[in-house]
Tab-separated table of C-alpha atoms in Angstrom:
chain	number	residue	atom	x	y	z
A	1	UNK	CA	0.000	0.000	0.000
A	2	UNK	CA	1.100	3.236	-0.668
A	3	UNK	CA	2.009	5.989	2.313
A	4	UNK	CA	0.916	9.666	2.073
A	5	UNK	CA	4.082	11.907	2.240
A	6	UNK	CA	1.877	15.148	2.178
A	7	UNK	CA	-1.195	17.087	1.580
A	8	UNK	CA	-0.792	20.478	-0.440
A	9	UNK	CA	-4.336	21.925	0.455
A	10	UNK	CA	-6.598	23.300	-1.839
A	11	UNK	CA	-5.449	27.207	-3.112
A	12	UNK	CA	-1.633	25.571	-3.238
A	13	UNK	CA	-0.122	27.587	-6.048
A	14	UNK	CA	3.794	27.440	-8.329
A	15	UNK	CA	3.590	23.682	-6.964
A	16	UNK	CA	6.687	21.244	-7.785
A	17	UNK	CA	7.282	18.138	-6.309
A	18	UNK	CA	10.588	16.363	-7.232
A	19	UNK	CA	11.938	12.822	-6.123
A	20	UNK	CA	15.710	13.740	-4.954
A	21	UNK	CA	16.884	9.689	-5.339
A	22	UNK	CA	16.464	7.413	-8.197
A	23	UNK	CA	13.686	5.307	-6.825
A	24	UNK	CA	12.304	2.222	-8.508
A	25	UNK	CA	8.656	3.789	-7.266
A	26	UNK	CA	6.394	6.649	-9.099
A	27	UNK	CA	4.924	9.715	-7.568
A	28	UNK	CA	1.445	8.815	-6.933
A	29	UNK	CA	-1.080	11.998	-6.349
A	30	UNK	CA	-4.716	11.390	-5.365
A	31	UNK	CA	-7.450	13.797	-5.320
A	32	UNK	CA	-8.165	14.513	-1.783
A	33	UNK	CA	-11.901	15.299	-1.988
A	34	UNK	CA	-13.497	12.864	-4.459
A	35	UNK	CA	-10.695	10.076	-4.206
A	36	UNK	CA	-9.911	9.107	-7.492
A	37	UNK	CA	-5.601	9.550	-8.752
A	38	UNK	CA	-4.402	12.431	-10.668
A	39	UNK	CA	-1.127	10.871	-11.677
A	40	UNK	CA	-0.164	7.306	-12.028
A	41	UNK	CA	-2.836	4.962	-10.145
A	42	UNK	CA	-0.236	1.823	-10.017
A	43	UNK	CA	2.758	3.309	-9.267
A	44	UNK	CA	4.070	2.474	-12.318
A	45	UNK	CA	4.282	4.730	-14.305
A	46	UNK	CA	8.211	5.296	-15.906
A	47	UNK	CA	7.342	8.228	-18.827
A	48	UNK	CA	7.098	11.666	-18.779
A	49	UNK	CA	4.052	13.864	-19.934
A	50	UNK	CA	2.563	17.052	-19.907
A	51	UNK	CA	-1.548	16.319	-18.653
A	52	UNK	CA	-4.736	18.485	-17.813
A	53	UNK	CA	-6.228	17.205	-14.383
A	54	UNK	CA	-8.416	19.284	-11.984
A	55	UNK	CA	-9.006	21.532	-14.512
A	56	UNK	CA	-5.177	22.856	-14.382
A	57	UNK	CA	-2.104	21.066	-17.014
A	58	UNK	CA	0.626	19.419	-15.367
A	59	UNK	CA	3.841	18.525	-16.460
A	60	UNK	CA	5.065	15.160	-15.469
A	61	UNK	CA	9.046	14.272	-15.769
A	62	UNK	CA	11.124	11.256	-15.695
A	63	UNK	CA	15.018	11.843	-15.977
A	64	UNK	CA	17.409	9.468	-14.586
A	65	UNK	CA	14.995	7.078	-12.696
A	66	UNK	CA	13.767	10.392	-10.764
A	67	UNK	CA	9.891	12.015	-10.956
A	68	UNK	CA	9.368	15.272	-10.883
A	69	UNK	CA	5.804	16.824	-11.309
A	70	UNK	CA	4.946	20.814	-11.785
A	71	UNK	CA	1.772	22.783	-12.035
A	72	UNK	CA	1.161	26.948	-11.552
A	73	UNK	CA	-2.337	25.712	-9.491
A	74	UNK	CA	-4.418	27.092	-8.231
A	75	UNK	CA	-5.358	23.782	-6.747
A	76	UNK	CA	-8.949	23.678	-6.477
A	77	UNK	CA	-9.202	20.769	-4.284
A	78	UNK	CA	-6.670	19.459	-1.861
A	79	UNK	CA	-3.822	16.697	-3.279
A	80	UNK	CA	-2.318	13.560	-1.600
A	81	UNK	CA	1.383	12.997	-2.664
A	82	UNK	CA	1.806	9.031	-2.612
């Protein structure tokens, strides 16, 4: 099962989260509110790509076995990083 690092709440703006290891695991991010995953459900995940979710586009990277995901937000609901 996956473990919540953190909750960026709802409003969360310029938002960038970045794995600083190689990691054979994905960032995982949930919507808060209704439940259902933004970005890769499984984990699994390994290519980059730029996405519209929560009515904002996000831009997903892979580079040397390490994730990276950006968005300018607003968030309109709170996020779960997994």
């Amino acid at each position: 099962a996956a473990v919540k690092l953190v909750q960026i709440p709802a409003g969360a703006r310029h938002i960038q989260i970045e794995a600083l290891e190689k990691a054979p695991h994905r960032i995982v991010v949930k919507n808060q509110v209704t439940g259902s995953f933004i970005l890769n459900p499984k984990g699994k995940e390994a290519t980059g790509r730029t996405f519209t979710a929560l009515g904002l586009e996000w831009e997903h990277t892979v580079e040397d076995a390490k994730d990276s995901l950006k968005t300018s937000g607003p968030l309109p609901e709170a996020i779960a990083v997994l």
